[in-house]
Amino acid sequence: MVKNFIKRELSSDTFKYVLLLALVVALVNYNFLSQFKQLPSPLYGGDYYNHLGSIYHIYYGGSIFENGQMLGEIQWAPWLYHSYVVILSKITGVDPLFGIIYSSLPLIFVSAIIVYLTITRFTENRLLILSVILIFLSAYPIYKYTLFAFFVTSPLMILAWFLFLEKQTQNRFIFLAIAIALAHLSSTQLFFASIILFGVIMLDLTYKNYKKSKSFAFIRSSDFIKEIIPFVKVFALGFLLSLVYWYAPLFVYKGATPNDLQIYGWPDYTKFDLQIKSITDELRGTFFAINFDKLENVVSSMISILELIGAIAIVLNRNINLFYRFVFLVLVAALIGLSHHLILFNLLHTHLAPGHLFQMMQFPLEPIEILFALIFIKERIKLDNLIKIGSSEKGIAITELLLVLLAIAFFYNHFADLEKNKGGANGPGNWVSAGRSDLSSMHKEIKSWILSDTSLSDVFLTTNEGGFMLNALSGRKVVTYRRTHAPVYSDMNQRALDAAVMLYGKNDAVRKELLRKYNVKYLLWTNDWFGHEFIVQNNQIARFFDPLMVKDKPDYRSYLDKNGVRYVEMHTSLDPYTLDVYPKYDMLVTGAITVEGSNILYPWDVGLNKYLKPVKFIGIQQQGEQIACLGECAIIYEVNVN
């Protein structure tokens, strides 16, 4: 039974050391995290702040089934991590912003326990166990649902599969079904990676029976059907449980993705060389990230080498027993996920994020790969006379000592990188230092007023970037915002078109109709409205940033023309933080610069003014009818179309 297994494992002396290790890691993390006054992420367009908007939505009473940014849409990603942060914030009494910051602390213990229960399938050596766990925990802190899937729900699902394969009891059946459901509710990519893993397991069962019978006649045999039924049932139950989120994407939207982020927000896979490059880059970054030019790179290079050796050991030892076989199948699933776009994109012109699918399976494998590498090295260099796995009487073996030192160095190096603003596992940039500074006075006042004077479902009209910011600070809704953080199931093109008509169009009847359709209650203006739409260099518009724009299609062009919205034609990408490898399109770009007579205070068409009443001035100095902006400033208007 699962209960007896866990009780036995958690009562061991080694487990006490695991908890102590997790406590030390948590304390080091707390010392680092307690310096933050905001999220270490861009307030405009940063992933962590995007999730914060969804978390505020739930925190202030919004449904987990509704989108946290826009009315009438579904959540853009599975909501398990968001719900966890909300519960943590409610229990501790902290603002959800700090709920995200400190969310890592309980998860460190959860990850440590999961990894401990997993690798004890292969060794009882205390030093190996503790060192491998320390290396795994070195990726903390985390602030995002994707990393939550990497380090919690994906490893949990792998552990549950181990237990089920070991013994198919009712308790283990239920545990695996729940683990699969939690995995599916934590990440879109883990949902698909889990399906791939299940498919690989079923194919392996089929192959095993084919080898026995030497023909496909076994498919009709009762023994084969009896063997696969428990696997089908447990996965089906996990899938059914996960429909609390996945029902709408699969059966309401039927997989349609009008906001095809997986296309425009990724390398241009119409170029076959980029399809191959995405595979080689991921493999190089995982197994061949070897750079001994600087001392600080030596430690991470050693870890990469161990992962490579471990992956080779997994392949070589795949037939030792069912545990080794399953680890091999997980690696196969990871590689299928990494390369699936070679078929899916070329057939259907879509993909499921190859790198993420790979890492959803590779991250849980990392501690096993490192462990296998050390066992593999031990066996190859014949250190049996020095090493006895599980024995504390023979002293510290050479490989164990090296691993302990490597684990400590890796942990230290990770936090040294964070202090240097390298970002560690959470990405490069100077956002660690930004997180140590407070929100600006303008942003704090915007947040304070919105939370005290508006309701959760009130809708704001503003720029894409302004909408992103105000939603991140309050969970209030917007007409449109940065499309790369919107649900793939939402028609962001129509929202961009409608927002352009409301702000920049000449057709007042349609403007009024749209303001009612979207239930717009407020308009937010900030002094960087123009800066949200384009970038100026040497007093010239160098390029567009995140304006309201759509692909150049006849029906889109006609809609803008009929409603008096001016636009310019550009060949550019849809993602503001574009890379050279991203696809580019012929675009219709609207914005304040296309509006005749617009200025910094009133960047919209004058026909909108009659519906606006200023209700909050921030950073504004008024002298009669004249107003002046003092540094950062904002005006919140109430919108009334009646």
XYZ file of C-alpha atoms in Angstrom:
642
model
C 0.000 0.000 0.000
C 1.098 3.576 -0.667
C 0.507 4.453 2.976
C 2.752 1.676 4.274
C 5.458 2.413 1.720
C 5.545 6.113 2.547
C 5.374 5.422 6.279
C 8.340 3.061 6.022
C 10.437 5.414 3.935
C 9.626 8.525 5.956
C 10.516 6.857 9.245
C 14.108 6.159 8.195
C 17.081 8.063 9.574
C 18.001 9.207 6.073
C 14.662 10.955 5.726
C 15.391 13.014 8.834
C 18.556 14.231 7.138
C 16.546 15.012 4.005
C 14.205 17.217 6.039
C 17.170 18.910 7.674
C 18.715 19.538 4.267
C 15.422 20.972 2.974
C 15.264 23.237 6.021
C 18.751 24.579 5.310
C 17.857 25.199 1.651
C 14.599 26.896 2.706
C 16.432 29.177 5.151
C 18.946 30.195 2.485
C 16.047 30.886 0.122
C 14.200 32.876 2.769
C 17.253 35.046 3.376
C 17.360 35.775 -0.353
C 13.607 36.221 -0.890
C 13.054 38.452 2.133
C 14.970 41.201 0.326
C 12.264 41.534 -2.330
C 9.743 44.369 -2.327
C 8.197 43.313 -5.619
C 8.503 40.438 -8.072
C 11.875 40.053 -9.836
C 10.172 40.547 -13.181
C 9.167 43.363 -15.562
C 5.919 44.998 -14.472
C 5.148 45.469 -18.159
C 5.132 42.104 -19.917
C 6.864 39.965 -17.297
C 5.677 36.384 -16.837
C 5.531 36.585 -13.056
C 3.357 39.706 -13.075
C 1.062 38.149 -15.652
C 0.443 35.244 -13.266
C -0.066 37.718 -10.435
C -3.049 39.188 -12.283
C -4.640 35.735 -12.485
C -3.826 35.092 -8.831
C -5.410 38.389 -7.739
C -8.485 37.422 -9.767
C -8.890 34.237 -7.700
C -7.778 35.900 -4.452
C -10.515 38.549 -4.682
C -13.252 36.017 -5.383
C -13.034 35.361 -9.112
C -13.748 31.903 -10.482
C -10.844 29.610 -11.327
C -12.749 28.797 -14.523
C -12.710 32.430 -15.732
C -9.872 34.373 -17.268
C -8.023 36.632 -14.862
C -7.468 39.364 -17.447
C -10.513 39.582 -19.729
C -14.215 39.029 -19.170
C -15.827 36.210 -21.102
C -12.636 34.206 -21.653
C -11.269 31.068 -19.995
C -8.103 30.862 -17.938
C -5.118 31.017 -20.235
C -3.298 28.208 -18.412
C -4.169 25.499 -15.869
C -4.675 27.080 -12.467
C -3.203 24.687 -9.863
C -0.187 26.875 -9.028
C -2.344 30.008 -8.932
C -4.729 28.327 -6.498
C -1.817 27.176 -4.345
C -0.494 30.742 -4.072
C -3.973 32.045 -3.196
C -4.373 29.454 -0.420
C -0.872 30.208 0.886
C -1.618 33.946 0.859
C -4.913 33.465 2.703
C -3.311 31.249 5.363
C -0.312 33.508 5.961
C -2.177 36.790 5.543
C 0.253 38.201 2.973
C -0.533 39.981 -0.275
C -0.465 37.509 -3.206
C 2.558 39.357 -4.584
C 4.488 38.113 -1.564
C 2.600 34.835 -1.755
C 4.387 34.229 -5.061
C 7.735 35.313 -3.628
C 7.497 32.964 -0.650
C 5.671 30.145 -2.464
C 8.978 28.306 -2.880
C 9.487 27.718 0.841
C 6.884 24.939 1.354
C 7.611 23.552 -2.112
C 11.272 22.972 -1.237
C 10.167 20.372 1.321
C 7.673 18.831 -1.113
C 10.308 18.495 -3.848
C 12.839 17.030 -1.414
C 10.380 14.363 -0.250
C 9.321 13.452 -3.798
C 12.906 13.094 -5.011
C 13.839 11.120 -1.889
C 10.993 8.645 -2.387
C 11.960 8.308 -6.061
C 15.707 7.732 -5.856
C 15.403 5.296 -2.952
C 14.132 2.910 -5.636
C 17.773 2.740 -6.776
C 20.004 3.336 -3.741
C 19.979 3.602 0.029
C 23.312 5.424 0.207
C 22.682 8.446 2.410
C 25.391 10.683 0.972
C 24.324 9.985 -2.592
C 20.697 10.688 -1.729
C 21.421 13.955 0.076
C 23.829 15.209 -2.576
C 21.464 14.481 -5.454
C 18.577 16.156 -3.626
C 20.715 19.237 -2.919
C 21.573 19.562 -6.599
C 17.878 19.324 -7.499
C 16.846 21.885 -4.877
C 19.479 24.312 -6.125
C 17.022 25.467 -8.797
C 14.920 27.214 -6.150
C 13.483 29.796 -5.743
C 10.766 29.555 -8.381
C 7.950 32.012 -9.099
C 6.029 30.526 -11.998
C 3.594 27.720 -12.752
C 5.884 26.198 -15.394
C 8.674 25.718 -12.859
C 6.103 24.485 -10.349
C 5.350 21.737 -12.868
C 9.060 21.050 -13.421
C 9.889 20.630 -9.744
C 6.675 19.440 -8.095
C 3.863 17.948 -10.164
C 5.937 16.274 -12.878
C 8.255 14.556 -10.332
C 5.154 13.581 -8.332
C 3.603 11.961 -11.393
C 6.842 10.077 -12.125
C 6.957 8.820 -8.517
C 3.319 7.707 -8.733
C 4.074 5.769 -11.923
C 7.001 4.067 -10.136
C 4.739 2.942 -7.304
C 1.997 1.751 -9.649
C 4.419 -0.245 -11.784
C 5.903 -1.785 -8.650
C 2.551 -2.995 -7.337
C -0.904 -2.369 -8.782
C -2.925 -1.931 -5.600
C -6.079 0.141 -5.308
C -4.335 2.826 -3.254
C -1.544 3.148 -5.788
C -4.119 3.269 -8.574
C -5.865 6.203 -6.890
C -2.570 7.916 -6.080
C -1.416 7.721 -9.707
C -4.754 8.980 -11.047
C -4.613 11.968 -8.695
C -0.960 12.642 -9.580
C -1.813 12.589 -13.297
C -4.711 14.983 -12.709
C -2.511 17.376 -10.698
C 0.085 17.269 -13.463
C -2.554 18.102 -16.068
C -3.863 20.964 -13.918
C -0.466 22.585 -13.494
C 0.812 23.093 -17.047
C -0.385 22.830 -20.618
C 2.904 21.299 -21.727
C 2.875 18.769 -18.873
C -0.630 17.736 -19.981
C 0.720 16.838 -23.420
C 3.967 15.377 -22.039
C 1.898 13.107 -19.790
C -0.090 11.890 -22.785
C 3.145 11.171 -24.661
C 4.507 9.242 -21.665
C 1.326 7.171 -21.434
C 1.562 6.409 -25.141
C 5.193 5.309 -24.767
C 4.265 3.031 -21.840
C 1.470 1.424 -23.856
C 3.736 0.959 -26.875
C 6.347 -0.661 -24.652
C 3.775 -3.100 -23.270
C 2.730 -3.913 -26.817
C 6.343 -4.417 -27.908
C 7.057 -6.688 -24.929
C 4.108 -8.926 -25.830
C 5.062 -8.912 -29.510
C 8.566 -10.155 -28.654
C 7.029 -13.029 -26.711
C 4.525 -14.137 -29.341
C 6.516 -13.198 -32.483
C 3.264 -12.028 -34.077
C 0.450 -9.532 -33.522
C -2.028 -12.260 -32.592
C -1.469 -11.380 -28.926
C -3.546 -8.206 -29.367
C -6.717 -10.307 -29.232
C -5.578 -12.393 -26.276
C -7.327 -12.016 -22.931
C -3.967 -11.915 -21.127
C -2.839 -8.839 -23.049
C -6.168 -7.082 -22.560
C -6.070 -7.916 -18.864
C -2.543 -6.477 -18.652
C -3.302 -3.136 -20.292
C -6.730 -2.482 -18.750
C -5.341 -1.135 -15.416
C -3.109 1.300 -17.332
C -5.969 2.529 -19.469
C -8.262 2.897 -16.461
C -5.789 4.818 -14.307
C -4.880 7.254 -17.077
C -8.536 7.685 -18.028
C -9.422 8.520 -14.423
C -6.597 11.050 -14.207
C -7.709 12.572 -17.499
C -11.343 12.785 -16.363
C -10.330 14.504 -13.130
C -8.315 17.059 -15.094
C -11.368 18.020 -17.165
C -12.217 20.591 -14.505
C -9.850 22.743 -16.573
C -9.426 20.886 -19.858
C -13.124 20.437 -20.700
C -13.409 23.926 -22.198
C -10.220 23.866 -24.329
C -10.962 20.375 -25.642
C -14.740 20.244 -25.976
C -15.922 23.872 -26.120
C -13.107 25.429 -28.141
C -12.258 22.031 -29.685
C -8.558 22.810 -29.672
C -8.937 25.898 -31.873
C -6.280 28.525 -31.160
C -7.168 31.859 -32.816
C -4.419 33.474 -30.735
C -1.781 31.157 -32.173
C 0.942 32.062 -29.703
C 2.645 28.738 -30.329
C 3.359 29.989 -33.866
C 4.177 33.706 -33.650
C 5.854 33.500 -30.226
C 8.318 30.784 -31.240
C 11.039 30.410 -33.878
C 9.790 30.383 -37.444
C 9.411 26.651 -37.948
C 8.559 27.108 -41.604
C 12.358 27.113 -41.860
C 13.484 23.528 -41.395
C 16.904 24.531 -40.084
C 15.200 26.227 -37.114
C 13.234 23.041 -36.437
C 16.521 21.149 -36.153
C 18.224 23.956 -34.241
C 15.556 23.906 -31.528
C 16.419 20.244 -30.882
C 20.185 20.635 -30.917
C 20.076 23.771 -28.748
C 18.008 22.004 -26.086
C 20.235 18.925 -26.057
C 23.350 21.080 -25.971
C 22.007 23.165 -23.096
C 21.149 20.038 -21.090
C 23.809 17.436 -21.822
C 26.629 19.394 -23.468
C 26.665 22.696 -21.541
C 30.385 22.321 -21.019
C 32.536 25.409 -20.543
C 35.717 25.365 -18.491
C 36.888 28.837 -19.531
C 35.871 30.327 -16.198
C 35.966 28.788 -12.757
C 32.298 29.661 -12.166
C 31.310 27.520 -15.173
C 33.193 24.428 -14.024
C 30.535 23.328 -11.532
C 27.584 23.593 -13.926
C 29.677 21.875 -16.613
C 30.297 18.949 -14.261
C 26.559 18.620 -13.641
C 25.912 18.611 -17.393
C 28.522 15.869 -17.871
C 26.909 13.782 -15.119
C 23.490 14.183 -16.754
C 24.943 13.014 -20.071
C 26.604 9.977 -18.481
C 23.386 9.268 -16.581
C 21.312 9.413 -19.767
C 23.706 6.959 -21.425
C 23.499 4.702 -18.361
C 19.704 4.806 -18.556
C 19.829 3.523 -22.129
C 22.423 0.833 -21.374
C 20.637 -0.425 -18.245
C 17.082 -0.198 -19.589
C 16.385 -3.922 -19.193
C 17.700 -4.498 -15.646
C 14.278 -4.282 -13.993
C 10.968 -2.456 -14.292
C 12.297 0.674 -12.523
C 15.193 1.031 -14.949
C 12.835 0.294 -17.826
C 10.414 3.009 -16.761
C 13.193 5.597 -16.441
C 14.208 4.708 -19.989
C 10.613 5.215 -21.165
C 10.515 8.651 -19.524
C 13.682 9.584 -21.424
C 12.115 8.330 -24.660
C 8.999 10.428 -23.962
C 11.207 13.479 -23.361
C 12.967 13.005 -26.701
C 9.660 12.493 -28.520
C 8.388 15.724 -26.997
C 11.544 17.521 -28.094
C 11.247 16.366 -31.701
C 7.466 16.121 -32.165
C 7.329 19.318 -34.225
C 9.268 17.631 -37.025
C 6.040 15.754 -37.750
C 3.276 17.874 -36.219
C 4.365 21.227 -37.612
C 5.105 19.911 -41.083
C 1.733 18.148 -41.242
C -0.585 20.525 -39.357
C 1.450 23.742 -39.066
C 1.352 23.753 -35.276
C 3.372 22.426 -32.363
C 3.220 22.010 -28.577
C 6.415 23.817 -27.470
C 9.176 21.226 -28.009
C 11.601 22.548 -25.395
C 8.959 22.650 -22.677
C 7.718 19.150 -23.462
C 11.295 17.897 -23.205
C 11.981 19.625 -19.889
C 8.706 18.432 -18.359
C 10.149 14.915 -18.512
C 13.859 15.777 -18.249
C 13.682 17.741 -14.985
C 12.318 14.786 -12.968
C 15.017 12.636 -14.585
C 17.879 14.926 -13.547
C 18.434 13.482 -10.037
C 18.118 9.932 -11.402
C 20.587 10.694 -14.199
C 23.135 12.083 -11.742
C 22.684 9.070 -9.475
C 23.019 6.643 -12.398
C 26.130 8.478 -13.579
C 27.862 7.990 -10.242
C 26.893 4.327 -10.029
C 28.004 3.890 -13.646
C 31.374 5.547 -12.945
C 31.848 3.414 -9.836
C 31.279 0.234 -11.762
C 33.540 1.238 -14.642
C 36.561 2.282 -12.569
C 36.258 -0.754 -10.312
C 36.041 1.009 -6.966
C 34.183 -1.876 -5.358
C 36.940 -2.217 -2.808
C 36.435 1.387 -1.742
C 32.704 1.764 -2.125
C 29.893 -0.302 -0.684
C 26.552 1.244 -1.506
C 24.483 1.572 1.666
C 27.415 0.901 3.994
C 28.412 3.537 6.541
C 31.263 1.429 7.913
C 33.665 1.785 4.980
C 33.946 5.554 5.224
C 33.338 8.098 2.518
C 34.061 6.744 -0.933
C 35.910 8.848 -3.477
C 32.941 9.347 -5.770
C 30.651 10.146 -2.855
C 33.044 12.772 -1.521
C 33.351 14.347 -4.950
C 29.578 14.434 -5.309
C 29.104 16.055 -1.900
C 31.613 18.765 -2.798
C 30.058 19.201 -6.236
C 26.535 19.507 -4.799
C 27.609 22.133 -2.265
C 29.528 24.054 -4.934
C 26.548 23.904 -7.315
C 24.201 25.205 -4.628
C 26.602 28.018 -3.720
C 27.203 28.880 -7.372
C 23.458 29.154 -8.018
C 22.926 31.792 -5.363
C 26.111 33.582 -6.373
C 24.614 33.858 -9.865
C 21.375 35.206 -8.415
C 23.272 37.851 -6.480
C 25.016 38.826 -9.715
C 21.597 39.218 -11.381
C 22.159 36.295 -13.723
C 18.784 34.891 -12.754
C 19.793 31.253 -12.369
C 17.104 28.851 -13.537
C 14.634 31.729 -13.773
C 16.282 33.557 -16.639
C 18.888 36.268 -17.194
C 18.563 39.983 -16.623
C 18.759 42.481 -13.811
C 15.354 41.662 -12.365
C 16.761 40.441 -9.049
C 17.979 43.947 -8.258
C 14.695 45.360 -9.586
C 12.804 43.098 -7.188
C 14.688 44.641 -4.277
C 13.348 48.094 -5.135
C 9.806 49.170 -4.401
C 7.067 49.818 -6.911
C 7.034 53.414 -8.103
C 4.738 55.837 -6.302
C 2.541 56.049 -9.413
C 2.087 52.299 -9.615
C 1.390 52.018 -5.896
C -1.241 54.741 -6.135
C -2.836 53.169 -9.215
C -3.049 49.864 -7.355
C -4.428 51.449 -4.181
C -7.151 53.425 -5.969
C -8.236 50.568 -8.224
C -8.493 48.110 -5.328
C -10.492 50.523 -3.179
C -12.737 52.149 -5.791
C -13.488 49.461 -8.376
C -14.863 45.936 -8.417
C -13.145 42.805 -9.697
C -15.214 42.620 -12.891
C -14.791 46.292 -13.849
C -13.240 46.624 -17.307
C -10.546 49.144 -18.273
C -9.714 50.448 -21.740
C -6.052 51.360 -22.271
C -2.957 50.277 -24.202
C -1.826 46.653 -24.298
C 1.045 47.364 -21.909
C -1.027 49.593 -19.634
C -3.658 46.875 -19.421
C -1.010 44.308 -18.557
C 0.294 46.496 -15.733
C -3.032 47.404 -14.135
C -4.266 43.817 -14.279
C -1.029 42.569 -12.723
C -1.462 44.982 -9.816
C -5.160 44.416 -9.210
C -6.721 41.540 -11.141
C -9.132 44.005 -12.757
C -10.174 43.281 -16.308
C -9.126 44.893 -19.576
C -10.375 44.927 -23.154
C -7.009 43.861 -24.518
C -3.466 43.440 -23.336
C -0.203 41.820 -24.413
C -1.350 39.014 -26.685
C 1.638 36.781 -25.873
C 0.136 36.325 -22.393
C -3.455 35.873 -23.519
C -5.237 32.519 -23.873
C -4.558 30.820 -27.183
C -8.328 30.239 -27.296
C -9.155 33.989 -27.314
C -9.642 35.993 -30.497
C -7.099 38.692 -29.678
C -7.284 39.998 -33.238
C -10.935 40.964 -32.814
C -10.224 42.480 -29.415
C -7.382 44.544 -30.885
C -9.610 45.702 -33.745
C -12.431 46.657 -31.382
C -10.083 48.474 -29.000
C -8.672 50.411 -31.964
C -12.189 51.466 -33.000
C -13.041 52.551 -29.437
C -9.836 54.561 -29.036
C -8.854 55.752 -32.487
C -11.919 55.358 -34.714
C -14.258 57.989 -36.160
C -17.465 55.915 -36.115
C -19.044 57.071 -32.864
C -22.083 54.795 -33.122
C -19.888 51.703 -33.323
C -17.608 53.094 -30.606
C -20.565 53.459 -28.269
C -21.819 49.977 -29.135
C -18.403 48.454 -28.408
C -18.003 50.299 -25.110
C -21.267 48.685 -24.056
C -20.385 45.274 -25.505
C -17.169 45.085 -23.478
C -18.802 46.716 -20.450
C -16.023 49.313 -20.271
C -16.180 51.212 -16.968
C -12.825 53.034 -16.918
C -10.028 54.295 -19.124
C -6.460 54.442 -17.821
C -4.070 57.012 -19.293
C -0.399 57.147 -18.333
C 2.316 59.453 -19.602
C 4.061 56.558 -21.345
C 1.060 55.779 -23.583
C 3.105 56.552 -26.717
C 6.063 54.569 -25.357
C 3.843 51.512 -25.043
C 3.173 51.661 -28.776
C 6.493 52.599 -30.363
C 10.135 53.266 -29.541
C 11.763 56.598 -30.345
C 15.481 56.941 -31.063
C 17.076 60.268 -32.075
C 13.620 61.872 -32.260
C 12.559 59.314 -34.848
C 10.236 56.331 -34.533
C 12.708 53.450 -34.619
C 10.190 50.635 -34.381
C 6.840 49.690 -32.952
C 6.675 48.101 -29.499
C 3.213 46.777 -28.577
C 0.545 48.771 -30.421
C -2.903 47.547 -31.387
C -2.130 45.660 -34.573
C -3.400 42.731 -36.598
C -2.246 40.760 -39.601
C -3.040 42.412 -42.918
C -6.189 40.597 -44.013
C -8.942 42.005 -46.268
C -11.674 41.705 -43.627
C -9.495 43.356 -40.955
C -8.553 46.180 -43.326
C -12.212 46.668 -44.255
C -13.291 46.784 -40.593
C -10.745 49.478 -39.782
C -11.565 51.469 -42.919
C -15.329 51.410 -42.282
C -14.850 52.726 -38.769
C -12.383 55.461 -39.602
C -9.320 53.936 -37.986
C -6.092 55.005 -39.641
C -3.224 52.555 -39.775
C 0.215 52.036 -41.208
C 1.498 48.919 -42.920
C 4.520 47.188 -41.406
C 6.356 43.898 -41.828
C 7.074 42.902 -38.252
C 6.487 40.308 -35.561
C 3.590 40.080 -33.128
C 5.698 39.673 -29.988
C 7.065 42.943 -28.520
C 10.184 41.130 -27.317
C 10.815 39.673 -30.727
C 13.847 37.645 -31.703
C 15.316 37.499 -35.183
C 14.174 33.887 -35.519
C 10.509 34.728 -34.809
C 8.133 34.792 -37.795
C 7.245 38.172 -39.269
C 4.020 39.181 -40.966
C 2.514 42.024 -42.971
C 0.698 43.966 -40.251
C -1.862 46.764 -39.956
C -0.644 48.934 -37.084
C -2.935 51.412 -35.346
C -2.141 53.729 -32.485
C -1.928 57.268 -31.209
C 0.459 58.343 -33.968
C -2.219 57.559 -36.561
C -4.783 59.867 -34.909
C -4.952 63.359 -36.345
C -4.428 65.986 -33.636
C -3.561 63.509 -30.889
C -1.218 64.590 -28.116
C 0.409 63.114 -25.049
C -2.556 63.939 -22.774
C -5.286 62.888 -25.215
C -3.818 60.241 -27.526
C -7.251 59.001 -28.655
C -9.847 60.333 -31.073
C -11.687 63.395 -29.764
C -15.009 61.604 -30.225
C -14.206 59.483 -27.167
C -13.907 62.475 -24.832
C -17.644 62.987 -24.317
C -17.859 59.615 -22.569
C -14.965 60.324 -20.189
C -14.974 61.861 -16.726
C -11.667 62.086 -14.796
C -12.001 60.494 -11.361
C -8.367 60.123 -10.267
C -5.254 62.210 -10.960
C -1.870 60.721 -10.075
C 1.314 62.790 -10.323
C -0.618 65.614 -12.001
C -0.359 69.326 -11.167
C -3.399 71.405 -12.092
C -3.487 75.173 -12.647
C -6.942 76.154 -13.793
C -7.621 74.227 -16.976
C -3.931 73.530 -17.490
C -2.440 70.279 -16.223
C 1.190 69.262 -16.021
C 2.759 65.859 -15.496
C 5.280 65.605 -12.674
C 7.496 62.689 -13.671
C 5.372 59.531 -13.839
C 1.697 60.393 -13.979
C -1.669 58.856 -14.733
C -5.321 59.793 -15.073
C -8.171 57.357 -14.539
C -11.389 58.263 -16.355
C -14.831 56.890 -15.677
C -16.569 55.837 -18.894
C -20.298 56.526 -19.238
C -22.112 55.845 -22.509
C -25.623 56.389 -21.144
